[in-house]
CSV table of C-alpha atoms in Angstrom, one decimal:
chain,number,residue,atom,x,y,z
A,251,UNK,CA,-38.3,11.2,0.1
A,252,UNK,CA,-40.2,8.3,-1.5
A,253,UNK,CA,-39.0,9.2,-5.0
A,254,UNK,CA,-35.3,9.4,-3.9
A,255,UNK,CA,-35.7,6.1,-2.0
A,256,UNK,CA,-37.1,4.4,-5.1
A,257,UNK,CA,-34.2,5.7,-7.2
A,258,UNK,CA,-31.8,4.4,-4.5
A,259,UNK,CA,-33.4,0.9,-4.6
A,260,UNK,CA,-33.2,0.8,-8.4
A,261,UNK,CA,-29.6,1.9,-8.3
A,262,UNK,CA,-28.7,-0.8,-5.7
A,263,UNK,CA,-30.5,-3.4,-7.9
A,264,UNK,CA,-28.5,-2.4,-10.9
A,265,UNK,CA,-25.2,-2.5,-8.9
A,266,UNK,CA,-26.1,-5.9,-7.5
A,267,UNK,CA,-27.0,-7.2,-11.0
A,268,UNK,CA,-23.7,-6.0,-12.4
A,269,UNK,CA,-21.9,-7.6,-9.5
A,270,UNK,CA,-23.6,-10.9,-10.0
A,271,UNK,CA,-22.7,-10.8,-13.7
A,272,UNK,CA,-19.1,-10.3,-13.0
A,273,UNK,CA,-19.1,-13.1,-10.4
A,274,UNK,CA,-20.6,-15.5,-12.9
A,275,UNK,CA,-18.0,-14.4,-15.5
A,276,UNK,CA,-15.1,-14.8,-13.1
A,277,UNK,CA,-12.7,-17.7,-12.8
A,278,UNK,CA,-9.8,-19.1,-10.9
A,279,UNK,CA,-6.2,-18.1,-11.8
A,280,UNK,CA,-2.7,-19.3,-11.0
A,281,UNK,CA,-2.7,-17.2,-7.8
A,282,UNK,CA,0.7,-18.6,-6.8
A,283,UNK,CA,2.3,-17.3,-10.0
A,284,UNK,CA,0.6,-13.9,-9.4
A,285,UNK,CA,1.8,-13.9,-5.9
A,286,UNK,CA,5.4,-14.6,-6.9
A,287,UNK,CA,5.3,-11.9,-9.5
A,288,UNK,CA,3.7,-9.3,-7.2
A,289,UNK,CA,6.7,-9.6,-4.9
A,290,UNK,CA,9.1,-9.3,-7.8
A,291,UNK,CA,7.7,-5.9,-8.5
A,292,UNK,CA,8.7,-4.7,-5.0
A,293,UNK,CA,12.2,-5.9,-5.7
A,294,UNK,CA,12.3,-3.9,-8.9
A,295,UNK,CA,11.5,-0.8,-6.8
A,296,UNK,CA,14.6,-1.1,-4.6
A,297,UNK,CA,16.9,1.8,-4.3
A,298,UNK,CA,20.5,1.6,-3.2
A,299,UNK,CA,23.1,-1.2,-3.4
A,300,UNK,CA,21.3,-4.2,-4.7
A,301,UNK,CA,22.1,-7.7,-3.2
A,302,UNK,CA,24.0,-10.3,-5.2
A,303,UNK,CA,20.9,-12.4,-5.5
A,304,UNK,CA,18.8,-9.6,-7.1
A,305,UNK,CA,16.2,-11.2,-9.3
A,306,UNK,CA,15.6,-8.2,-11.6
A,307,UNK,CA,18.2,-8.5,-14.4
A,308,UNK,CA,17.7,-4.9,-15.7
A,309,UNK,CA,18.0,-3.2,-12.4
A,310,UNK,CA,21.4,-2.2,-10.9
A,311,UNK,CA,22.7,-0.1,-8.0
A,312,UNK,CA,21.3,3.5,-7.8
A,313,UNK,CA,21.3,6.6,-5.6
A,314,UNK,CA,24.4,5.5,-3.7
A,315,UNK,CA,25.1,9.0,-2.5
A,316,UNK,CA,21.7,9.6,-1.0
A,317,UNK,CA,22.1,11.6,2.3
A,318,UNK,CA,25.6,12.9,1.5
A,319,UNK,CA,24.2,16.5,1.3
A,320,UNK,CA,23.7,16.3,5.0
A,321,UNK,CA,26.5,13.9,5.9
A,322,UNK,CA,24.1,11.1,6.6
A,323,UNK,CA,23.6,7.6,5.1
A,324,UNK,CA,20.2,7.4,3.4
A,325,UNK,CA,21.1,4.8,0.8
A,326,UNK,CA,18.4,2.1,0.3
A,327,UNK,CA,14.6,2.1,0.7
A,328,UNK,CA,12.1,2.1,-2.2
A,329,UNK,CA,11.1,4.3,-5.1
A,330,UNK,CA,7.3,4.6,-4.6
A,331,UNK,CA,6.1,4.4,-8.2
A,332,UNK,CA,7.4,5.2,-11.7
A,333,UNK,CA,9.7,8.1,-10.7
A,334,UNK,CA,12.9,8.2,-8.7
A,335,UNK,CA,11.9,9.9,-5.5
A,336,UNK,CA,11.8,8.2,-2.1
A,337,UNK,CA,8.7,9.4,-0.2
A,338,UNK,CA,8.6,8.5,3.5
A,339,UNK,CA,4.8,8.3,4.0
A,340,UNK,CA,3.9,5.8,1.3
A,341,UNK,CA,7.0,3.8,1.9
A,342,UNK,CA,6.2,3.4,5.6
A,343,UNK,CA,2.6,2.3,4.7
A,344,UNK,CA,4.0,-0.2,2.3
A,345,UNK,CA,6.1,-1.8,5.0
A,346,UNK,CA,3.3,-1.7,7.6
A,347,UNK,CA,1.0,-3.6,5.3
A,348,UNK,CA,3.7,-6.0,4.3
A,349,UNK,CA,4.3,-6.7,7.9
A,350,UNK,CA,0.6,-7.3,8.6
A,351,UNK,CA,0.6,-9.6,5.6
A,352,UNK,CA,3.5,-11.6,7.0
A,353,UNK,CA,1.8,-11.9,10.4
A,354,UNK,CA,-1.7,-12.8,9.1
A,355,UNK,CA,-0.6,-15.2,6.3
A,356,UNK,CA,2.6,-16.6,7.6
A,357,UNK,CA,1.6,-20.2,7.0
A,358,UNK,CA,0.2,-19.5,3.5
A,359,UNK,CA,3.3,-17.6,2.4
A,360,UNK,CA,5.5,-20.4,3.8
A,361,UNK,CA,3.6,-23.1,2.0
A,362,UNK,CA,4.1,-21.4,-1.4
A,363,UNK,CA,7.8,-20.6,-0.6
A,364,UNK,CA,7.5,-16.8,-0.5
A,365,UNK,CA,7.8,-16.1,3.2
A,366,UNK,CA,11.5,-15.3,3.1
A,367,UNK,CA,11.0,-13.0,0.1
A,368,UNK,CA,8.4,-11.1,2.0
A,369,UNK,CA,10.7,-10.9,5.0
A,370,UNK,CA,13.4,-9.5,2.7
A,371,UNK,CA,10.9,-6.9,1.3
A,372,UNK,CA,10.1,-5.8,4.8
A,373,UNK,CA,13.7,-5.5,6.0
A,374,UNK,CA,14.7,-3.6,2.9
A,375,UNK,CA,12.4,-0.9,4.2
A,376,UNK,CA,13.1,-1.1,7.9
A,377,UNK,CA,16.8,-1.1,7.3
A,378,UNK,CA,16.3,2.3,5.6
A,379,UNK,CA,14.0,3.6,8.3
A,380,UNK,CA,16.7,2.8,11.0
A,381,UNK,CA,19.1,5.0,9.0
A,382,UNK,CA,16.5,7.7,8.5
A,383,UNK,CA,15.6,7.8,12.2
A,384,UNK,CA,19.1,7.5,13.6
A,385,UNK,CA,18.9,10.7,15.7
A,386,UNK,CA,16.1,11.1,18.3
A,387,UNK,CA,13.3,13.5,17.2
A,388,UNK,CA,14.5,13.7,13.7
A,389,UNK,CA,13.3,11.7,10.7
A,390,UNK,CA,14.5,12.0,7.1
A,391,UNK,CA,11.2,11.7,5.2
A,392,UNK,CA,12.1,12.3,1.5
A,393,UNK,CA,15.0,12.0,-0.8
A,394,UNK,CA,14.8,13.7,-4.2
A,395,UNK,CA,13.2,16.9,-5.5
A,396,UNK,CA,10.1,15.8,-7.4
A,397,UNK,CA,10.0,18.9,-9.7
A,398,UNK,CA,13.2,18.3,-11.5
A,399,UNK,CA,12.8,14.6,-11.2
A,400,UNK,CA,9.5,14.8,-13.1
A,401,UNK,CA,11.2,16.9,-15.8
A,402,UNK,CA,13.6,14.1,-16.7
A,403,UNK,CA,12.6,10.6,-17.9
A,404,UNK,CA,15.6,8.5,-16.9
A,405,UNK,CA,16.2,5.3,-15.1
A,406,UNK,CA,17.4,5.6,-11.5
A,407,UNK,CA,20.8,4.1,-12.4
A,408,UNK,CA,21.5,7.1,-14.6
A,409,UNK,CA,19.7,10.0,-12.9
A,410,UNK,CA,21.5,13.3,-12.3
A,411,UNK,CA,18.6,15.2,-10.8
A,412,UNK,CA,19.0,16.7,-7.3
A,413,UNK,CA,18.8,14.3,-4.4
A,414,UNK,CA,17.4,17.0,-2.1
A,415,UNK,CA,16.8,15.9,1.5
A,416,UNK,CA,13.7,16.6,3.6
A,417,UNK,CA,13.3,16.0,7.3
A,418,UNK,CA,10.9,16.5,10.2
A,419,UNK,CA,12.0,17.4,13.7
A,420,UNK,CA,10.8,19.4,16.8
A,421,UNK,CA,10.7,22.6,14.7
A,422,UNK,CA,9.2,21.1,11.5
A,423,UNK,CA,6.8,18.3,12.7
A,424,UNK,CA,5.2,15.7,10.6
A,425,UNK,CA,2.9,13.6,12.8
A,426,UNK,CA,1.5,11.5,9.9
A,427,UNK,CA,4.9,10.4,8.7
A,428,UNK,CA,6.4,9.8,12.1
A,429,UNK,CA,3.4,7.8,13.3
A,430,UNK,CA,3.2,5.7,10.1
A,431,UNK,CA,6.9,5.0,10.4
A,432,UNK,CA,6.4,4.0,14.0
A,433,UNK,CA,3.6,1.7,12.9
A,434,UNK,CA,5.9,0.1,10.3
A,435,UNK,CA,8.6,-0.5,12.8
A,436,UNK,CA,6.3,-1.9,15.5
A,437,UNK,CA,4.5,-4.3,13.1
A,438,UNK,CA,7.9,-5.4,11.6
A,439,UNK,CA,9.3,-5.9,15.1
A,440,UNK,CA,6.5,-8.5,15.7
A,441,UNK,CA,7.4,-10.2,12.4
A,442,UNK,CA,11.0,-10.6,13.3
A,443,UNK,CA,10.6,-11.4,17.0
A,444,UNK,CA,11.1,-15.1,16.6
A,445,UNK,CA,13.7,-14.8,13.8
A,446,UNK,CA,16.0,-12.1,14.9
A,447,UNK,CA,15.4,-10.9,18.4
A,448,UNK,CA,18.1,-8.3,18.4
A,449,UNK,CA,16.8,-6.7,15.2
A,450,UNK,CA,13.2,-6.9,16.5
A,451,UNK,CA,14.1,-5.1,19.7
A,452,UNK,CA,16.0,-2.4,17.7
A,453,UNK,CA,12.9,-1.8,15.6
A,454,UNK,CA,10.5,-1.8,18.5
A,455,UNK,CA,12.6,0.7,20.5
A,456,UNK,CA,12.8,3.0,17.5
A,457,UNK,CA,9.0,2.6,17.0
A,458,UNK,CA,8.4,3.8,20.6
A,459,UNK,CA,10.6,6.9,20.1
A,460,UNK,CA,9.0,7.8,16.8
A,461,UNK,CA,5.5,7.4,18.3
A,462,UNK,CA,6.3,9.7,21.2
A,463,UNK,CA,7.8,12.2,18.8
A,464,UNK,CA,4.6,12.1,16.7
A,465,UNK,CA,2.4,12.6,19.8
A,466,UNK,CA,4.5,15.3,21.4
A,467,UNK,CA,5.2,17.4,18.3
A,468,UNK,CA,2.0,17.5,16.4
A,469,UNK,CA,1.7,19.0,13.0
A,470,UNK,CA,1.3,18.1,9.3
A,471,UNK,CA,4.4,18.1,7.1
A,472,UNK,CA,3.4,19.4,3.6
A,473,UNK,CA,6.8,18.8,2.0
A,474,UNK,CA,5.5,15.8,0.1
A,475,UNK,CA,2.7,17.8,-1.5
A,476,UNK,CA,1.3,17.8,-4.1
A,477,UNK,CA,2.1,14.1,-4.6
A,478,UNK,CA,1.5,12.8,-1.1
A,479,UNK,CA,-0.6,15.4,0.8
A,480,UNK,CA,-2.3,14.1,3.9
A,481,UNK,CA,-5.9,15.1,3.4
A,482,UNK,CA,-7.1,13.0,6.3
A,483,UNK,CA,-5.0,14.6,9.0
A,484,UNK,CA,-2.9,12.7,11.5
A,485,UNK,CA,-5.4,11.2,14.0
A,486,UNK,CA,-5.7,8.0,11.9
A,487,UNK,CA,-1.9,7.5,11.9
A,488,UNK,CA,-1.7,8.1,15.7
A,489,UNK,CA,-4.4,5.5,16.3
A,490,UNK,CA,-2.7,3.1,13.8
A,491,UNK,CA,0.7,3.4,15.5
A,492,UNK,CA,-0.7,3.0,19.0
A,493,UNK,CA,-2.6,-0.1,17.9
A,494,UNK,CA,0.5,-1.7,16.5
A,495,UNK,CA,2.6,-0.7,19.6
A,496,UNK,CA,-0.1,-2.2,21.9
A,497,UNK,CA,0.0,-5.5,20.0
A,498,UNK,CA,3.8,-5.5,20.0
A,499,UNK,CA,4.2,-4.7,23.7
A,500,UNK,CA,0.9,-5.4,25.4
A,501,UNK,CA,1.6,-2.3,27.5
A,502,UNK,CA,-1.5,-0.8,29.0
A,503,UNK,CA,-0.3,2.7,28.2
A,504,UNK,CA,-0.8,2.1,24.5
A,505,UNK,CA,-4.3,0.7,25.1
A,506,UNK,CA,-5.1,3.8,27.1
A,507,UNK,CA,-3.9,6.0,24.3
A,508,UNK,CA,-6.3,4.0,22.0
A,509,UNK,CA,-9.3,4.3,24.3
A,510,UNK,CA,-8.7,7.7,25.9
A,511,UNK,CA,-6.8,9.7,23.2
A,512,UNK,CA,-7.6,7.8,20.0
A,513,UNK,CA,-9.9,9.4,17.5
A,514,UNK,CA,-11.6,7.1,15.0
A,515,UNK,CA,-14.3,7.4,12.3
A,516,UNK,CA,-16.4,5.3,10.0
A,517,UNK,CA,-14.9,5.4,6.6
A,518,UNK,CA,-15.2,3.7,3.2
A,519,UNK,CA,-11.6,3.4,2.1
A,520,UNK,CA,-8.2,2.2,3.3
A,521,UNK,CA,-5.1,3.8,1.8
A,522,UNK,CA,-1.7,5.4,2.4
A,523,UNK,CA,-3.5,8.5,3.6
A,524,UNK,CA,-6.5,7.0,5.5
A,525,UNK,CA,-5.8,4.3,8.0
A,526,UNK,CA,-8.9,4.2,10.2
A,527,UNK,CA,-10.4,1.1,8.6
A,528,UNK,CA,-7.2,-0.8,9.0
A,529,UNK,CA,-6.8,0.2,12.7
A,530,UNK,CA,-10.5,-0.6,13.4
A,531,UNK,CA,-10.2,-4.1,11.9
A,532,UNK,CA,-6.9,-4.7,13.7
A,533,UNK,CA,-8.4,-3.6,17.0
A,534,UNK,CA,-11.6,-5.7,16.4
A,535,UNK,CA,-9.3,-8.7,16.6
A,536,UNK,CA,-8.0,-7.4,19.9
A,537,UNK,CA,-11.5,-6.7,21.1
A,538,UNK,CA,-12.8,-10.2,20.3
A,539,UNK,CA,-9.9,-11.7,22.2
A,540,UNK,CA,-9.6,-9.3,25.2
A,541,UNK,CA,-12.7,-7.1,25.1
A,542,UNK,CA,-13.1,-3.4,25.9
A,543,UNK,CA,-12.9,-2.1,22.3
A,544,UNK,CA,-16.4,-2.7,21.0
A,545,UNK,CA,-16.6,0.6,19.2
A,546,UNK,CA,-13.9,-0.5,16.8
A,547,UNK,CA,-15.8,-3.6,15.9
A,548,UNK,CA,-18.9,-1.5,15.1
A,549,UNK,CA,-16.8,0.8,12.9
A,550,UNK,CA,-15.1,-2.1,11.2
A,551,UNK,CA,-18.6,-3.4,10.3
A,552,UNK,CA,-19.5,0.1,9.0
A,553,UNK,CA,-16.5,-0.1,6.6
A,554,UNK,CA,-17.8,-3.4,5.2
A,555,UNK,CA,-21.4,-2.0,5.0
A,556,UNK,CA,-20.1,1.1,3.1
A,557,UNK,CA,-18.3,-1.0,0.5
A,558,UNK,CA,-20.5,-4.0,-0.3
A,559,UNK,CA,-23.0,-3.2,-3.0
A,560,UNK,CA,-25.8,-5.3,-1.5
A,561,UNK,CA,-26.1,-3.5,1.8
A,562,UNK,CA,-28.5,-0.5,2.7
A,563,UNK,CA,-25.5,1.6,3.7
A,564,UNK,CA,-23.5,1.2,0.4
A,565,UNK,CA,-21.4,4.3,-0.4
A,566,UNK,CA,-18.6,3.1,-2.7
A,567,UNK,CA,-19.1,3.4,-6.5
A,568,UNK,CA,-18.8,0.0,-8.3
A,569,UNK,CA,-18.0,0.2,-12.0
A,570,UNK,CA,-20.4,-1.5,-14.5
A,571,UNK,CA,-17.9,-4.4,-14.6
A,572,UNK,CA,-17.8,-4.7,-10.8
A,573,UNK,CA,-14.6,-2.9,-9.7
A,574,UNK,CA,-14.4,-0.5,-6.8
A,575,UNK,CA,-13.6,2.9,-8.1
A,576,UNK,CA,-13.0,5.7,-5.6
A,577,UNK,CA,-11.0,8.1,-7.7
A,578,UNK,CA,-8.7,8.3,-10.8
A,579,UNK,CA,-5.0,7.9,-10.1
A,580,UNK,CA,-3.8,4.5,-8.8
A,581,UNK,CA,-7.4,3.4,-8.2
A,582,UNK,CA,-6.3,-0.2,-7.8
A,583,UNK,CA,-4.8,0.7,-4.4
A,584,UNK,CA,-8.4,0.9,-3.1
A,585,UNK,CA,-9.2,-2.4,-4.8
A,586,UNK,CA,-6.3,-4.3,-3.3
A,587,UNK,CA,-6.7,-2.4,0.0
A,588,UNK,CA,-10.3,-3.4,0.3
A,589,UNK,CA,-9.6,-7.0,-0.6
A,590,UNK,CA,-6.8,-7.2,1.9
A,591,UNK,CA,-9.0,-5.9,4.8
A,592,UNK,CA,-12.0,-8.0,3.8
A,593,UNK,CA,-9.8,-11.1,3.9
A,594,UNK,CA,-8.2,-10.2,7.2
A,595,UNK,CA,-11.6,-9.3,8.8
A,596,UNK,CA,-13.3,-12.4,7.5
A,597,UNK,CA,-10.6,-14.6,9.2
A,598,UNK,CA,-11.1,-12.7,12.4
A,599,UNK,CA,-14.8,-13.1,12.3
A,600,UNK,CA,-14.7,-16.8,11.5
A,601,UNK,CA,-12.2,-17.4,14.3
A,602,UNK,CA,-14.4,-15.7,16.8
A,603,UNK,CA,-17.8,-16.9,15.4
A,604,UNK,CA,-18.9,-13.4,14.5
A,605,UNK,CA,-20.7,-11.7,11.7
A,606,UNK,CA,-21.0,-8.2,10.3
A,607,UNK,CA,-24.1,-6.1,11.2
A,608,UNK,CA,-25.4,-3.6,8.6
A,609,UNK,CA,-28.4,-2.3,10.5
A,610,UNK,CA,-30.8,-5.2,10.5
A,611,UNK,CA,-28.9,-7.0,7.8
A,612,UNK,CA,-26.4,-9.7,8.8
A,613,UNK,CA,-23.4,-10.3,6.6
A,614,UNK,CA,-21.6,-13.6,6.9
A,615,UNK,CA,-17.7,-13.7,6.7
A,616,UNK,CA,-18.0,-15.8,3.5
A,617,UNK,CA,-19.5,-12.7,1.7
A,618,UNK,CA,-16.4,-10.7,2.5
A,619,UNK,CA,-14.1,-13.5,1.1
A,620,UNK,CA,-16.3,-13.7,-2.0
A,621,UNK,CA,-16.1,-10.0,-2.6
A,622,UNK,CA,-12.4,-9.9,-2.0
A,623,UNK,CA,-11.8,-12.7,-4.5
A,624,UNK,CA,-14.1,-10.9,-7.1
A,625,UNK,CA,-12.0,-7.8,-6.8
A,626,UNK,CA,-8.7,-9.7,-7.2
A,627,UNK,CA,-10.1,-11.7,-10.1
A,628,UNK,CA,-11.1,-8.5,-11.9
A,629,UNK,CA,-7.5,-7.2,-11.6
A,630,UNK,CA,-6.2,-10.5,-13.0
A,631,UNK,CA,-8.6,-10.7,-15.9
A,632,UNK,CA,-12.2,-11.3,-15.0
A,633,UNK,CA,-13.4,-7.9,-16.3
A,634,UNK,CA,-15.3,-6.5,-19.3
A,635,UNK,CA,-12.1,-6.0,-21.3
A,636,UNK,CA,-10.8,-9.5,-20.6
A,637,UNK,CA,-7.4,-8.2,-19.7
A,638,UNK,CA,-5.0,-8.5,-16.8
A,639,UNK,CA,-3.9,-5.3,-15.0
A,640,UNK,CA,-0.8,-7.1,-13.6
A,641,UNK,CA,2.2,-6.8,-15.8
A,642,UNK,CA,3.5,-10.2,-17.1
A,643,UNK,CA,0.5,-12.1,-15.9
A,644,UNK,CA,-2.6,-13.3,-17.7
A,645,UNK,CA,-4.1,-12.1,-20.9
A,646,UNK,CA,-3.2,-8.8,-22.6
A,647,UNK,CA,-1.4,-7.4,-19.7
A,648,UNK,CA,0.0,-3.8,-19.8
A,649,UNK,CA,3.1,-3.2,-21.9
A,650,UNK,CA,3.6,0.5,-21.6
A,651,UNK,CA,3.8,0.9,-17.9
A,652,UNK,CA,4.4,4.5,-16.7
A,653,UNK,CA,7.8,3.7,-15.1
A,654,UNK,CA,11.2,5.1,-15.9
A,655,UNK,CA,13.3,2.1,-15.1
A,656,UNK,CA,11.0,-0.2,-17.2
A,657,UNK,CA,10.7,2.1,-20.2
A,658,UNK,CA,14.3,3.3,-20.6
A,659,UNK,CA,16.8,0.8,-22.0
A,660,UNK,CA,19.7,-0.4,-19.9
A,661,UNK,CA,22.8,1.7,-20.4
A,662,UNK,CA,26.1,2.1,-18.7
A,663,UNK,CA,26.1,4.0,-15.5
A,664,UNK,CA,28.4,6.8,-17.0
A,665,UNK,CA,26.0,7.5,-19.9
A,666,UNK,CA,24.9,11.1,-19.9
A,667,UNK,CA,21.1,11.4,-20.5
A,668,UNK,CA,19.6,14.6,-22.0
A,669,UNK,CA,16.5,15.4,-19.9
A,670,UNK,CA,15.0,17.4,-22.8
A,671,UNK,CA,15.4,14.4,-25.2
A,672,UNK,CA,14.4,11.7,-22.7
A,673,UNK,CA,10.7,12.2,-23.2
A,674,UNK,CA,11.2,12.1,-27.0
A,675,UNK,CA,13.4,9.0,-26.9
A,676,UNK,CA,11.4,6.9,-24.4
A,677,UNK,CA,8.3,8.5,-22.8
A,678,UNK,CA,6.4,9.4,-26.0
A,679,UNK,CA,7.3,6.2,-28.0
A,680,UNK,CA,4.2,4.1,-28.7
A,681,UNK,CA,5.8,0.8,-28.2
A,682,UNK,CA,6.2,-1.8,-25.3
A,683,UNK,CA,8.7,-1.0,-22.6
A,684,UNK,CA,12.1,-2.7,-23.2
A,685,UNK,CA,12.2,-4.0,-19.6
A,686,UNK,CA,9.2,-5.9,-18.3
A,687,UNK,CA,8.1,-4.7,-14.9
A,688,UNK,CA,6.9,-8.2,-13.8
A,689,UNK,CA,4.2,-8.2,-11.2
A,690,UNK,CA,3.4,-4.5,-11.2
A,691,UNK,CA,-0.3,-3.8,-10.8
A,692,UNK,CA,-1.0,-0.6,-12.7
A,693,UNK,CA,-3.6,2.1,-11.7
A,694,UNK,CA,-6.3,0.4,-13.7
A,695,UNK,CA,-9.4,1.4,-15.7
A,696,UNK,CA,-11.6,4.4,-15.2
A,697,UNK,CA,-15.0,4.3,-13.5
A,698,UNK,CA,-16.6,2.9,-16.7
A,699,UNK,CA,-14.0,0.1,-17.1
A,700,UNK,CA,-12.2,1.9,-19.9
A,701,UNK,CA,-8.5,1.4,-20.3
A,702,UNK,CA,-5.9,2.2,-23.0
A,703,UNK,CA,-2.3,0.9,-22.7
A,704,UNK,CA,-0.6,4.3,-23.2
A,705,UNK,CA,2.4,5.2,-21.1
A,706,UNK,CA,1.6,8.9,-20.8
A,707,UNK,CA,-1.6,8.1,-18.8
A,708,UNK,CA,-0.1,7.9,-15.4
A,709,UNK,CA,-3.5,7.6,-13.7
A,710,UNK,CA,-4.1,4.3,-15.4
A,711,UNK,CA,-0.5,3.0,-16.1
A,712,UNK,CA,1.6,3.9,-13.1
A,713,UNK,CA,2.2,1.2,-10.5
A,714,UNK,CA,3.0,1.8,-6.8
A,715,UNK,CA,4.5,-0.2,-4.0
A,716,UNK,CA,1.4,0.1,-1.8
A,717,UNK,CA,-0.9,-1.4,-4.5
A,718,UNK,CA,1.3,-4.5,-4.5
A,719,UNK,CA,1.9,-4.7,-0.7
A,720,UNK,CA,-1.8,-4.9,-0.3
A,721,UNK,CA,-2.4,-7.7,-2.8
A,722,UNK,CA,0.2,-10.2,-1.5
A,723,UNK,CA,-2.0,-11.3,1.4
A,724,UNK,CA,-5.2,-12.0,-0.7
A,725,UNK,CA,-3.1,-13.8,-3.3
A,726,UNK,CA,-1.4,-16.0,-0.7
A,727,UNK,CA,-4.8,-16.9,0.7
A,728,UNK,CA,-6.2,-17.7,-2.7
A,729,UNK,CA,-3.1,-19.7,-3.7
A,730,UNK,CA,-3.7,-22.1,-0.7
A,731,UNK,CA,-7.4,-21.9,0.0
A,732,UNK,CA,-8.9,-20.9,-3.4
A,733,UNK,CA,-12.4,-19.5,-3.2
């Protein structure tokens, strides 16, 4: 035991030393520019009939027949990443976190002139969810067959691959997706309450129905596997949805669901699959205002203790250069997710004159803000390679993003694309993408800070909507308040 403890102490010292080096090497950036560009990426991911004021010159209308196979209208929504499939679970998580951002950083987003653009990003998703949930106890959760889609490298405007439809209902439940969509609708209802009451009520009513559907027809929908398998189960989404519905309605029944039915856990990550940390920090704010939810404050503290490299309960691997690295494949989602929650939680703690307890160690809110900034700065360029991982921002940003729309040249909508030749013509070419995917944060370096700008490496070069939805809040905060 003594030997292993000694090794642990040395390891912690090394991690802290590495972290201190990166902090010293870090700097300030044009966070307002990064914020603006991060929102532009979400606009580049839009599916459907684009508005006249679209700011992405190389994007056009796409997937205008989505839903016709079942005589429903499923036009709109977002492509999740570099392919042309619309997945319900990550899309809903994107909207929930965008809504939380709009609520937590309304003044900051307004001050930099981006609040309306965030509102538009949210409603682009919620408009789609209203269509997808038009019938009670039925939710369309995916459009597009990923197998043939991944066998053809074409921009969405020219795709001819099947737009297969997937749904959940009483006979084929999908608690995770139904509950996450309920959370997105409830959080968005709060956002629009003072701007469009009719729309807000519509979202909230649908959120209530979806939540009850999720509770009463429990089961995991595996139709989005192997790309979006819910490894964490559905208890986190049920807690997450109940939390947002309680905040939106203040109805005691939702608080009872949280305290009497809710299952929570101490975790070390926040992602499209694992929502516990988000729910616990959200409910910590409720607890510090109303009381009665002390356990969630403790678990929120545990999340911080598991992440920070200078606590005795540290679990998360930090790269030699100082970046959180949980796993290969869109790893920056864990980076922006942690920064987002740390910023949110630090504000809650400061407002309520609270700190984080890691055993006998007390962590001040300023430490959370410091760590969040360090993670964001790493992404923007303060890293061993001295490069930005946001496209079109900073030094030596990625040019070969793993993204069909960005890497395939603009062509007329009636152009026939050969799937077999598409990889030869565009995917395999070792040259910059013809269309700059401004603001996209790619998956990022490996656990040793290594990174090569090669389109074929989707684990490092593919962006996602939920990487960016989680960075908008931290960037807005930094744009106004700095360090």
